[in-house]
Amino acid sequence: MPEEISRLLQSGQETIVRNWTEKVTADRRINSDERLSYLQLVDHIPQIVEELRLALLYERGGAMLTQGAEHGRQRWQQGYELKEVVRELTLLRATLMEFLDTYSGALASRTFDNLLRSYQKINWFMDDEIYRTVEAYLEAHRGQPPGHGTHEGN
């Protein structure tokens, strides 16, 4: 089943990213996104989805996760507040779950137990991703003077 979900995530990556950007731009708790271009907003989200896809396939440990940390550093430089960064990733988790709920009919082995195990793996992955993002954001915050975040660039 992880292989099937991995293929589903790969084929639906554009849909996932588009749905996520719609959620982020509509969310009133995230204001910093208004200053960003579409590419700046999307940032490392496609790579995070790819890391999830590979984690499902290969049971990769947390040491292989790099994109959440990059996302956190980038958002610090773009002037995001930490709560906005965390909100973005909780919206990504919700988007992933909604995507899988919508397209789970395409999975051949979609027994309740298989789906539950896959959803648990996705939740563990997203928990690690949020942790690494927050960790990198705080490290960037400690290494720079307050208000350092730039609102330009990617």
mmCIF file with all atom_site columns, N, CA, C and O in Angstrom, residues 43-82:
data_model
loop_
_atom_site.group_PDB
_atom_site.id
_atom_site.type_symbol
_atom_site.label_atom_id
_atom_site.label_alt_id
_atom_site.label_comp_id
_atom_site.label_asym_id
_atom_site.label_entity_id
_atom_site.label_seq_id
_atom_site.pdbx_PDB_ins_code
_atom_site.Cartn_x
_atom_site.Cartn_y
_atom_site.Cartn_z
_atom_site.occupancy
_atom_site.B_iso_or_equiv
_atom_site.pdbx_formal_charge
_atom_site.auth_seq_id
_atom_site.auth_comp_id
_atom_site.auth_asym_id
_atom_site.auth_atom_id
_atom_site.pdbx_PDB_model_num
ATOM 1   N N  . ASP A 1 43 ? 7.699  27.651 -2.551 1.00 0.00 ? 43 ASP A N  1
ATOM 2   C CA . ASP A 1 43 ? 8.957  27.398 -1.869 1.00 0.00 ? 43 ASP A CA 1
ATOM 3   C C  . ASP A 1 43 ? 9.348  25.924 -1.944 1.00 0.00 ? 43 ASP A C  1
ATOM 4   O O  . ASP A 1 43 ? 9.523  25.394 -3.023 1.00 0.00 ? 43 ASP A O  1
ATOM 5   N N  . HIS A 1 44 ? 9.463  25.249 -0.816 1.00 0.00 ? 44 HIS A N  1
ATOM 6   C CA . HIS A 1 44 ? 9.931  23.869 -0.752 1.00 0.00 ? 44 HIS A CA 1
ATOM 7   C C  . HIS A 1 44 ? 8.796  22.845 -0.653 1.00 0.00 ? 44 HIS A C  1
ATOM 8   O O  . HIS A 1 44 ? 9.046  21.671 -0.395 1.00 0.00 ? 44 HIS A O  1
ATOM 9   N N  . ILE A 1 45 ? 7.573  23.272 -0.861 1.00 0.00 ? 45 ILE A N  1
ATOM 10  C CA . ILE A 1 45 ? 6.437  22.354 -0.687 1.00 0.00 ? 45 ILE A CA 1
ATOM 11  C C  . ILE A 1 45 ? 6.500  21.157 -1.643 1.00 0.00 ? 45 ILE A C  1
ATOM 12  O O  . ILE A 1 45 ? 6.314  20.020 -1.200 1.00 0.00 ? 45 ILE A O  1
ATOM 13  N N  . PRO A 1 46 ? 6.785  21.339 -2.942 1.00 0.00 ? 46 PRO A N  1
ATOM 14  C CA . PRO A 1 46 ? 6.894  20.149 -3.802 1.00 0.00 ? 46 PRO A CA 1
ATOM 15  C C  . PRO A 1 46 ? 7.974  19.175 -3.313 1.00 0.00 ? 46 PRO A C  1
ATOM 16  O O  . PRO A 1 46 ? 7.773  17.951 -3.359 1.00 0.00 ? 46 PRO A O  1
ATOM 17  N N  . GLN A 1 47 ? 9.088  19.697 -2.809 1.00 0.00 ? 47 GLN A N  1
ATOM 18  C CA . GLN A 1 47 ? 10.143 18.818 -2.319 1.00 0.00 ? 47 GLN A CA 1
ATOM 19  C C  . GLN A 1 47 ? 9.737  18.115 -1.026 1.00 0.00 ? 47 GLN A C  1
ATOM 20  O O  . GLN A 1 47 ? 10.129 16.975 -0.784 1.00 0.00 ? 47 GLN A O  1
ATOM 21  N N  . ILE A 1 48 ? 8.943  18.779 -0.196 1.00 0.00 ? 48 ILE A N  1
ATOM 22  C CA . ILE A 1 48 ? 8.441  18.124 1.019  1.00 0.00 ? 48 ILE A CA 1
ATOM 23  C C  . ILE A 1 48 ? 7.514  16.971 0.629  1.00 0.00 ? 48 ILE A C  1
ATOM 24  O O  . ILE A 1 48 ? 7.598  15.880 1.202  1.00 0.00 ? 48 ILE A O  1
ATOM 25  N N  . VAL A 1 49 ? 6.652  17.187 -0.354 1.00 0.00 ? 49 VAL A N  1
ATOM 26  C CA . VAL A 1 49 ? 5.771  16.107 -0.819 1.00 0.00 ? 49 VAL A CA 1
ATOM 27  C C  . VAL A 1 49 ? 6.615  14.970 -1.387 1.00 0.00 ? 49 VAL A C  1
ATOM 28  O O  . VAL A 1 49 ? 6.320  13.790 -1.147 1.00 0.00 ? 49 VAL A O  1
ATOM 29  N N  . GLU A 1 50 ? 7.680  15.297 -2.093 1.00 0.00 ? 50 GLU A N  1
ATOM 30  C CA . GLU A 1 50 ? 8.569  14.261 -2.640 1.00 0.00 ? 50 GLU A CA 1
ATOM 31  C C  . GLU A 1 50 ? 9.268  13.499 -1.517 1.00 0.00 ? 50 GLU A C  1
ATOM 32  O O  . GLU A 1 50 ? 9.390  12.269 -1.575 1.00 0.00 ? 50 GLU A O  1
ATOM 33  N N  . GLU A 1 51 ? 9.724  14.195 -0.485 1.00 0.00 ? 51 GLU A N  1
ATOM 34  C CA . GLU A 1 51 ? 10.333 13.507 0.655  1.00 0.00 ? 51 GLU A CA 1
ATOM 35  C C  . GLU A 1 51 ? 9.335  12.564 1.323  1.00 0.00 ? 51 GLU A C  1
ATOM 36  O O  . GLU A 1 51 ? 9.684  11.455 1.719  1.00 0.00 ? 51 GLU A O  1
ATOM 37  N N  . LEU A 1 52 ? 8.090  12.999 1.441  1.00 0.00 ? 52 LEU A N  1
ATOM 38  C CA . LEU A 1 52 ? 7.047  12.140 2.004  1.00 0.00 ? 52 LEU A CA 1
ATOM 39  C C  . LEU A 1 52 ? 6.865  10.903 1.138  1.00 0.00 ? 52 LEU A C  1
ATOM 40  O O  . LEU A 1 52 ? 6.814  9.778  1.644  1.00 0.00 ? 52 LEU A O  1
ATOM 41  N N  . ARG A 1 53 ? 6.788  11.105 -0.148 1.00 0.00 ? 53 ARG A N  1
ATOM 42  C CA . ARG A 1 53 ? 6.611  9.993  -1.081 1.00 0.00 ? 53 ARG A CA 1
ATOM 43  C C  . ARG A 1 53 ? 7.736  8.970  -0.921 1.00 0.00 ? 53 ARG A C  1
ATOM 44  O O  . ARG A 1 53 ? 7.491  7.770  -0.824 1.00 0.00 ? 53 ARG A O  1
ATOM 45  N N  . LEU A 1 54 ? 8.960  9.451  -0.849 1.00 0.00 ? 54 LEU A N  1
ATOM 46  C CA . LEU A 1 54 ? 10.111 8.554  -0.693 1.00 0.00 ? 54 LEU A CA 1
ATOM 47  C C  . LEU A 1 54 ? 10.131 7.909  0.685  1.00 0.00 ? 54 LEU A C  1
ATOM 48  O O  . LEU A 1 54 ? 10.509 6.749  0.823  1.00 0.00 ? 54 LEU A O  1
ATOM 49  N N  . ALA A 1 55 ? 9.726  8.655  1.710  1.00 0.00 ? 55 ALA A N  1
ATOM 50  C CA . ALA A 1 55 ? 9.672  8.091  3.062  1.00 0.00 ? 55 ALA A CA 1
ATOM 51  C C  . ALA A 1 55 ? 8.675  6.934  3.125  1.00 0.00 ? 55 ALA A C  1
ATOM 52  O O  . ALA A 1 55 ? 8.919  5.928  3.796  1.00 0.00 ? 55 ALA A O  1
ATOM 53  N N  . LEU A 1 56 ? 7.565  7.057  2.421  1.00 0.00 ? 56 LEU A N  1
ATOM 54  C CA . LEU A 1 56 ? 6.585  5.970  2.383  1.00 0.00 ? 56 LEU A CA 1
ATOM 55  C C  . LEU A 1 56 ? 7.172  4.740  1.690  1.00 0.00 ? 56 LEU A C  1
ATOM 56  O O  . LEU A 1 56 ? 6.928  3.610  2.093  1.00 0.00 ? 56 LEU A O  1
ATOM 57  N N  . LEU A 1 57 ? 7.935  4.976  0.650  1.00 0.00 ? 57 LEU A N  1
ATOM 58  C CA . LEU A 1 57 ? 8.516  3.865  -0.116 1.00 0.00 ? 57 LEU A CA 1
ATOM 59  C C  . LEU A 1 57 ? 9.644  3.157  0.614  1.00 0.00 ? 57 LEU A C  1
ATOM 60  O O  . LEU A 1 57 ? 9.730  1.933  0.595  1.00 0.00 ? 57 LEU A O  1
ATOM 61  N N  . TYR A 1 58 ? 10.528 3.937  1.218  1.00 0.00 ? 58 TYR A N  1
ATOM 62  C CA . TYR A 1 58 ? 11.779 3.386  1.716  1.00 0.00 ? 58 TYR A CA 1
ATOM 63  C C  . TYR A 1 58 ? 11.915 3.397  3.224  1.00 0.00 ? 58 TYR A C  1
ATOM 64  O O  . TYR A 1 58 ? 12.984 3.113  3.738  1.00 0.00 ? 58 TYR A O  1
ATOM 65  N N  . GLU A 1 59 ? 10.848 3.771  3.928  1.00 0.00 ? 59 GLU A N  1
ATOM 66  C CA . GLU A 1 59 ? 10.898 3.799  5.392  1.00 0.00 ? 59 GLU A CA 1
ATOM 67  C C  . GLU A 1 59 ? 12.091 4.621  5.869  1.00 0.00 ? 59 GLU A C  1
ATOM 68  O O  . GLU A 1 59 ? 12.762 4.265  6.827  1.00 0.00 ? 59 GLU A O  1
ATOM 69  N N  . ARG A 1 60 ? 12.344 5.722  5.198  1.00 0.00 ? 60 ARG A N  1
ATOM 70  C CA . ARG A 1 60 ? 13.493 6.564  5.535  1.00 0.00 ? 60 ARG A CA 1
ATOM 71  C C  . ARG A 1 60 ? 13.289 7.225  6.883  1.00 0.00 ? 60 ARG A C  1
ATOM 72  O O  . ARG A 1 60 ? 12.199 7.651  7.216  1.00 0.00 ? 60 ARG A O  1
ATOM 73  N N  . GLY A 1 61 ? 14.368 7.321  7.602  1.00 0.00 ? 61 GLY A N  1
ATOM 74  C CA . GLY A 1 61 ? 14.313 7.950  8.913  1.00 0.00 ? 61 GLY A CA 1
ATOM 75  C C  . GLY A 1 61 ? 14.363 9.456  8.816  1.00 0.00 ? 61 GLY A C  1
ATOM 76  O O  . GLY A 1 61 ? 14.559 10.030 7.754  1.00 0.00 ? 61 GLY A O  1
ATOM 77  N N  . GLY A 1 62 ? 14.204 10.108 9.958  1.00 0.00 ? 62 GLY A N  1
ATOM 78  C CA . GLY A 1 62 ? 14.197 11.553 10.029 1.00 0.00 ? 62 GLY A CA 1
ATOM 79  C C  . GLY A 1 62 ? 15.481 12.206 9.563  1.00 0.00 ? 62 GLY A C  1
ATOM 80  O O  . GLY A 1 62 ? 15.493 13.365 9.181  1.00 0.00 ? 62 GLY A O  1
ATOM 81  N N  . ALA A 1 63 ? 16.601 11.457 9.588  1.00 0.00 ? 63 ALA A N  1
ATOM 82  C CA . ALA A 1 63 ? 17.880 12.038 9.166  1.00 0.00 ? 63 ALA A CA 1
ATOM 83  C C  . ALA A 1 63 ? 17.856 12.414 7.689  1.00 0.00 ? 63 ALA A C  1
ATOM 84  O O  . ALA A 1 63 ? 18.659 13.224 7.246  1.00 0.00 ? 63 ALA A O  1
ATOM 85  N N  . MET A 1 64 ? 16.965 11.841 6.930  1.00 0.00 ? 64 MET A N  1
ATOM 86  C CA . MET A 1 64 ? 16.907 12.109 5.500  1.00 0.00 ? 64 MET A CA 1
ATOM 87  C C  . MET A 1 64 ? 16.069 13.338 5.174  1.00 0.00 ? 64 MET A C  1
ATOM 88  O O  . MET A 1 64 ? 16.033 13.771 4.039  1.00 0.00 ? 64 MET A O  1
ATOM 89  N N  . LEU A 1 65 ? 15.371 13.881 6.147  1.00 0.00 ? 65 LEU A N  1
ATOM 90  C CA . LEU A 1 65 ? 14.502 15.027 5.904  1.00 0.00 ? 65 LEU A CA 1
ATOM 91  C C  . LEU A 1 65 ? 15.317 16.314 5.890  1.00 0.00 ? 65 LEU A C  1
ATOM 92  O O  . LEU A 1 65 ? 16.002 16.621 6.846  1.00 0.00 ? 65 LEU A O  1
ATOM 93  N N  . THR A 1 66 ? 15.242 17.051 4.808  1.00 0.00 ? 66 THR A N  1
ATOM 94  C CA . THR A 1 66 ? 15.987 18.306 4.707  1.00 0.00 ? 66 THR A CA 1
ATOM 95  C C  . THR A 1 66 ? 15.103 19.477 4.310  1.00 0.00 ? 66 THR A C  1
ATOM 96  O O  . THR A 1 66 ? 15.431 20.616 4.604  1.00 0.00 ? 66 THR A O  1
ATOM 97  N N  . GLN A 1 67 ? 14.005 19.216 3.641  1.00 0.00 ? 67 GLN A N  1
ATOM 98  C CA . GLN A 1 67 ? 13.229 20.303 3.064  1.00 0.00 ? 67 GLN A CA 1
ATOM 99  C C  . GLN A 1 67 ? 12.480 21.129 4.100  1.00 0.00 ? 67 GLN A C  1
ATOM 100 O O  . GLN A 1 67 ? 12.300 22.329 3.916  1.00 0.00 ? 67 GLN A O  1
ATOM 101 N N  . GLY A 1 68 ? 12.056 20.513 5.193  1.00 0.00 ? 68 GLY A N  1
ATOM 102 C CA . GLY A 1 68 ? 11.387 21.281 6.244  1.00 0.00 ? 68 GLY A CA 1
ATOM 103 C C  . GLY A 1 68 ? 12.316 22.324 6.826  1.00 0.00 ? 68 GLY A C  1
ATOM 104 O O  . GLY A 1 68 ? 11.923 23.473 7.057  1.00 0.00 ? 68 GLY A O  1
ATOM 105 N N  . ALA A 1 69 ? 13.573 21.934 7.051  1.00 0.00 ? 69 ALA A N  1
ATOM 106 C CA . ALA A 1 69 ? 14.551 22.887 7.583  1.00 0.00 ? 69 ALA A CA 1
ATOM 107 C C  . ALA A 1 69 ? 14.782 24.024 6.591  1.00 0.00 ? 69 ALA A C  1
ATOM 108 O O  . ALA A 1 69 ? 14.840 25.196 6.973  1.00 0.00 ? 69 ALA A O  1
ATOM 109 N N  . GLU A 1 70 ? 14.900 23.689 5.326  1.00 0.00 ? 70 GLU A N  1
ATOM 110 C CA . GLU A 1 70 ? 15.087 24.725 4.302  1.00 0.00 ? 70 GLU A CA 1
ATOM 111 C C  . GLU A 1 70 ? 13.881 25.664 4.267  1.00 0.00 ? 70 GLU A C  1
ATOM 112 O O  . GLU A 1 70 ? 14.028 26.875 4.113  1.00 0.00 ? 70 GLU A O  1
ATOM 113 N N  . HIS A 1 71 ? 12.704 25.087 4.380  1.00 0.00 ? 71 HIS A N  1
ATOM 114 C CA . HIS A 1 71 ? 11.476 25.879 4.380  1.00 0.00 ? 71 HIS A CA 1
ATOM 115 C C  . HIS A 1 71 ? 11.471 26.855 5.562  1.00 0.00 ? 71 HIS A C  1
ATOM 116 O O  . HIS A 1 71 ? 11.131 28.032 5.406  1.00 0.00 ? 71 HIS A O  1
ATOM 117 N N  . GLY A 1 72 ? 11.858 26.364 6.742  1.00 0.00 ? 72 GLY A N  1
ATOM 118 C CA . GLY A 1 72 ? 11.891 27.228 7.925  1.00 0.00 ? 72 GLY A CA 1
ATOM 119 C C  . GLY A 1 72 ? 12.868 28.379 7.775  1.00 0.00 ? 72 GLY A C  1
ATOM 120 O O  . GLY A 1 72 ? 12.554 29.531 8.099  1.00 0.00 ? 72 GLY A O  1
ATOM 121 N N  . ARG A 1 73 ? 14.069 28.086 7.270  1.00 0.00 ? 73 ARG A N  1
ATOM 122 C CA . ARG A 1 73 ? 15.065 29.157 7.065  1.00 0.00 ? 73 ARG A CA 1
ATOM 123 C C  . ARG A 1 73 ? 14.569 30.171 6.041  1.00 0.00 ? 73 ARG A C  1
ATOM 124 O O  . ARG A 1 73 ? 14.715 31.382 6.219  1.00 0.00 ? 73 ARG A O  1
ATOM 125 N N  . GLN A 1 74 ? 13.977 29.675 4.965  1.00 0.00 ? 74 GLN A N  1
ATOM 126 C CA . GLN A 1 74 ? 13.483 30.562 3.914  1.00 0.00 ? 74 GLN A CA 1
ATOM 127 C C  . GLN A 1 74 ? 12.382 31.475 4.443  1.00 0.00 ? 74 GLN A C  1
ATOM 128 O O  . GLN A 1 74 ? 12.368 32.672 4.173  1.00 0.00 ? 74 GLN A O  1
ATOM 129 N N  . ARG A 1 75 ? 11.471 30.906 5.218  1.00 0.00 ? 75 ARG A N  1
ATOM 130 C CA . ARG A 1 75 ? 10.374 31.718 5.747  1.00 0.00 ? 75 ARG A CA 1
ATOM 131 C C  . ARG A 1 75 ? 10.875 32.767 6.737  1.00 0.00 ? 75 ARG A C  1
ATOM 132 O O  . ARG A 1 75 ? 10.342 33.873 6.801  1.00 0.00 ? 75 ARG A O  1
ATOM 133 N N  . TRP A 1 76 ? 11.908 32.441 7.516  1.00 0.00 ? 76 TRP A N  1
ATOM 134 C CA . TRP A 1 76 ? 12.490 33.451 8.408  1.00 0.00 ? 76 TRP A CA 1
ATOM 135 C C  . TRP A 1 76 ? 13.002 34.615 7.575  1.00 0.00 ? 76 TRP A C  1
ATOM 136 O O  . TRP A 1 76 ? 12.746 35.772 7.874  1.00 0.00 ? 76 TRP A O  1
ATOM 137 N N  . GLN A 1 77 ? 13.719 34.306 6.497  1.00 0.00 ? 77 GLN A N  1
ATOM 138 C CA . GLN A 1 77 ? 14.268 35.360 5.642  1.00 0.00 ? 77 GLN A CA 1
ATOM 139 C C  . GLN A 1 77 ? 13.171 36.168 4.965  1.00 0.00 ? 77 GLN A C  1
ATOM 140 O O  . GLN A 1 77 ? 13.365 37.337 4.646  1.00 0.00 ? 77 GLN A O  1
ATOM 141 N N  . GLN A 1 78 ? 12.021 35.550 4.753  1.00 0.00 ? 78 GLN A N  1
ATOM 142 C CA . GLN A 1 78 ? 10.916 36.247 4.100  1.00 0.00 ? 78 GLN A CA 1
ATOM 143 C C  . GLN A 1 78 ? 10.054 37.025 5.096  1.00 0.00 ? 78 GLN A C  1
ATOM 144 O O  . GLN A 1 78 ? 9.074  37.645 4.699  1.00 0.00 ? 78 GLN A O  1
ATOM 145 N N  . GLY A 1 79 ? 10.414 36.999 6.361  1.00 0.00 ? 79 GLY A N  1
ATOM 146 C CA . GLY A 1 79 ? 9.714  37.796 7.355  1.00 0.00 ? 79 GLY A CA 1
ATOM 147 C C  . GLY A 1 79 ? 8.483  37.144 7.963  1.00 0.00 ? 79 GLY A C  1
ATOM 148 O O  . GLY A 1 79 ? 7.667  37.823 8.591  1.00 0.00 ? 79 GLY A O  1
ATOM 149 N N  . TYR A 1 80 ? 8.351  35.846 7.826  1.00 0.00 ? 80 TYR A N  1
ATOM 150 C CA . TYR A 1 80 ? 7.215  35.142 8.430  1.00 0.00 ? 80 TYR A CA 1
ATOM 151 C C  . TYR A 1 80 ? 7.352  35.098 9.945  1.00 0.00 ? 80 TYR A C  1
ATOM 152 O O  . TYR A 1 80 ? 8.459  35.070 10.482 1.00 0.00 ? 80 TYR A O  1
ATOM 153 N N  . GLU A 1 81 ? 6.228  35.054 10.624 1.00 0.00 ? 81 GLU A N  1
ATOM 154 C CA . GLU A 1 81 ? 6.201  34.738 12.046 1.00 0.00 ? 81 GLU A CA 1
ATOM 155 C C  . GLU A 1 81 ? 6.166  33.215 12.166 1.00 0.00 ? 81 GLU A C  1
ATOM 156 O O  . GLU A 1 81 ? 5.656  32.529 11.287 1.00 0.00 ? 81 GLU A O  1
ATOM 157 N N  . LEU A 1 82 ? 6.691  32.701 13.258 1.00 0.00 ? 82 LEU A N  1
ATOM 158 C CA . LEU A 1 82 ? 6.760  31.251 13.449 1.00 0.00 ? 82 LEU A CA 1
ATOM 159 C C  . LEU A 1 82 ? 5.375  30.612 13.362 1.00 0.00 ? 82 LEU A C  1
ATOM 160 O O  . LEU A 1 82 ? 5.206  29.561 12.750 1.00 0.00 ? 82 LEU A O  1
#
